[in-house]
mmCIF file of C-alpha atoms in Angstrom:
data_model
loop_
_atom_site.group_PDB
_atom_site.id
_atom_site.type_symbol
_atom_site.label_atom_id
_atom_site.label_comp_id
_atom_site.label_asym_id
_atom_site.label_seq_id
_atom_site.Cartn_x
_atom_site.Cartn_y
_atom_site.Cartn_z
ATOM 1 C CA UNK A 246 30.844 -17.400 2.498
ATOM 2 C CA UNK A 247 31.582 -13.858 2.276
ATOM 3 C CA UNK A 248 29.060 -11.464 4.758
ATOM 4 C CA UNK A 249 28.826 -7.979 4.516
ATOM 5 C CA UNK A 250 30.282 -5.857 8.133
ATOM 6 C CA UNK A 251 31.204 -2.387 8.287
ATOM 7 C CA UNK A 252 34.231 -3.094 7.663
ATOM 8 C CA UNK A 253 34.139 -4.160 4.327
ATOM 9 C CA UNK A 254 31.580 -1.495 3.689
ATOM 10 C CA UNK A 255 34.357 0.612 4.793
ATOM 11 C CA UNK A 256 36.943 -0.643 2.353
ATOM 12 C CA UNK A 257 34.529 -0.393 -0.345
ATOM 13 C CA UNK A 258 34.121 2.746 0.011
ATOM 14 C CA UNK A 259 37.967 3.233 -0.162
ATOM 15 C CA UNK A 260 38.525 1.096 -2.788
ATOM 16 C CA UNK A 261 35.900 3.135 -4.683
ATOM 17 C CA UNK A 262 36.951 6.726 -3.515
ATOM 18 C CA UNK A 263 40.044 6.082 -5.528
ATOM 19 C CA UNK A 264 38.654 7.087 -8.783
ATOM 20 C CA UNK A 265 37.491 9.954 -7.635
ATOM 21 C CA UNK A 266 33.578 10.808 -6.575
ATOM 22 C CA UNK A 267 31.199 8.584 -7.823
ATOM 23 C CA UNK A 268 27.577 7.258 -7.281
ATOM 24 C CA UNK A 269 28.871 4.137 -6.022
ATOM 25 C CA UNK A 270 31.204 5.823 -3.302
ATOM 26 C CA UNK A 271 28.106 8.506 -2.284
ATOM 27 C CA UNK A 272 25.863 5.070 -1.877
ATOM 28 C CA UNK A 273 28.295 3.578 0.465
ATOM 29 C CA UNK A 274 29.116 7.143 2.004
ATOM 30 C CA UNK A 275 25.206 7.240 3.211
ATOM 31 C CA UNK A 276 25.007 3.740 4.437
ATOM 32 C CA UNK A 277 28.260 3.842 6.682
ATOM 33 C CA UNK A 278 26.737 7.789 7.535
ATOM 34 C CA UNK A 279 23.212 5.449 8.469
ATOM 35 C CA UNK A 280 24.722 2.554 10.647
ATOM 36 C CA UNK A 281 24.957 4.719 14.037
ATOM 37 C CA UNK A 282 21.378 6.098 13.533
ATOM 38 C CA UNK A 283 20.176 2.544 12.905
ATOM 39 C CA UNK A 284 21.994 1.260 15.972
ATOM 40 C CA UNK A 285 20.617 4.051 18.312
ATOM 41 C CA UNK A 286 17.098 3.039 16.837
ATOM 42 C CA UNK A 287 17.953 -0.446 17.751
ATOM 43 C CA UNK A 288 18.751 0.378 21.275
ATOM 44 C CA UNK A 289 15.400 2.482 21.704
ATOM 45 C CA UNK A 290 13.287 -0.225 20.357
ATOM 46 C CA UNK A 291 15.000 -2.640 22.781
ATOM 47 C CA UNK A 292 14.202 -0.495 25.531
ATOM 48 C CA UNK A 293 10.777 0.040 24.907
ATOM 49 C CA UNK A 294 10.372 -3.330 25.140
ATOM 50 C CA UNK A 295 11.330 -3.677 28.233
ATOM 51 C CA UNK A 296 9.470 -0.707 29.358
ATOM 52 C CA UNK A 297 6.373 -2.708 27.542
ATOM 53 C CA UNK A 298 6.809 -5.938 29.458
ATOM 54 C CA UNK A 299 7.278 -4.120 32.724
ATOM 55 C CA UNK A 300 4.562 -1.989 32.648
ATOM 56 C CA UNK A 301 2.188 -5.345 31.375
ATOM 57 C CA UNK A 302 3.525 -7.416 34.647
ATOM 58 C CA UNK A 303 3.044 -4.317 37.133
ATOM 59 C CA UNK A 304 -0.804 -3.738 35.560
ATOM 60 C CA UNK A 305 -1.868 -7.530 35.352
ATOM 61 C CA UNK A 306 0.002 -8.270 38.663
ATOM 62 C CA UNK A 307 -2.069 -4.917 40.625
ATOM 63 C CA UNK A 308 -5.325 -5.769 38.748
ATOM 64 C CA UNK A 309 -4.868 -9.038 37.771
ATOM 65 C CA UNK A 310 -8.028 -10.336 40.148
ATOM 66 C CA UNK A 311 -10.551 -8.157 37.872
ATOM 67 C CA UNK A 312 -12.350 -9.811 34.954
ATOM 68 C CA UNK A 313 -10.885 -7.139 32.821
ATOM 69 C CA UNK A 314 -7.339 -6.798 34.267
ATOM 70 C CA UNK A 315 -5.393 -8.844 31.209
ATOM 71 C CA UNK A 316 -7.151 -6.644 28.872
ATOM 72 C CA UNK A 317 -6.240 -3.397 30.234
ATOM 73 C CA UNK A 318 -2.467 -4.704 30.740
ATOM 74 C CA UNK A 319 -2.083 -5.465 27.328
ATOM 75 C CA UNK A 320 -3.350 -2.420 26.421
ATOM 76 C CA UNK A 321 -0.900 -0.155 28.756
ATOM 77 C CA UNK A 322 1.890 -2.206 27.283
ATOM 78 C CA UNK A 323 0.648 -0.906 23.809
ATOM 79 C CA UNK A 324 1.621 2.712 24.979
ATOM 80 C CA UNK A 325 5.388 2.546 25.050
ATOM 81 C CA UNK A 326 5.657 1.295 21.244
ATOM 82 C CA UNK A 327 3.074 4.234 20.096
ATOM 83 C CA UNK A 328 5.494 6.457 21.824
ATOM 84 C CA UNK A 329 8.905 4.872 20.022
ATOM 85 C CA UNK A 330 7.540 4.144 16.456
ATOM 86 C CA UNK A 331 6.461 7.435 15.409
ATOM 87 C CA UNK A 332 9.217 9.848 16.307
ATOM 88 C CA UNK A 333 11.906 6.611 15.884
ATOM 89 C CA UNK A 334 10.489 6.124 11.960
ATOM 90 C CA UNK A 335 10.578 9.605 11.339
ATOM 91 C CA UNK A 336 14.064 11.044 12.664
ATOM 92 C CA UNK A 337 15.896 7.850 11.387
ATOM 93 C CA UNK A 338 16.488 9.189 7.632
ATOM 94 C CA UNK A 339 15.496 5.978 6.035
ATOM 95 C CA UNK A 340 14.374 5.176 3.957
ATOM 96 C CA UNK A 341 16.005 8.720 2.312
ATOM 97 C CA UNK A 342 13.783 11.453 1.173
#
């Protein structure tokens, strides 16, 4: 079963670029140019999450003996990912304007 990897996206794009410029090869161009933005929004979102799941521990562990502690936790954990999403969606070129 054949799967898709850079690298054939790669050799596409060389096989392709041999008859000279072409939608084809400008398609492929802008995906390979995408992959490092998509992997750098990749890493962020990881991160947040982490930064999510330590701030909800720290917050339910400090007030976790008020009636209301589990509520606020979950909603401090909410801030990190309203931080990421926005500038992260916007900045990442896709889908293309």
């Amino acid at each position: 079963m054949w799967r898709p990897t850079t690298g054939s996206a790669v050799t596409l794009h060389l096989a392709f670029g041999i008859w000279g410029p072409n939608p084809i090869s400008d398609l492929i161009a802008g995906v390979i140019a995408w992959l490092p933005r998509a992997f750098v929004a990749i890493v962020i979102v990881v991160v947040a999450a982490a930064i999510a799941s330590a701030v909800k521990d720290i917050i339910s562990s400090a007030l976790g003996g008020l009636s209301y502690g589990r509520v606020l936790a979950n909603i401090a954990s909410v801030s990190p990912w309203a931080g990421v999403s926005s500038p992260r969606s916007t900045r990442s070129g896709w889908p293309p304007r």
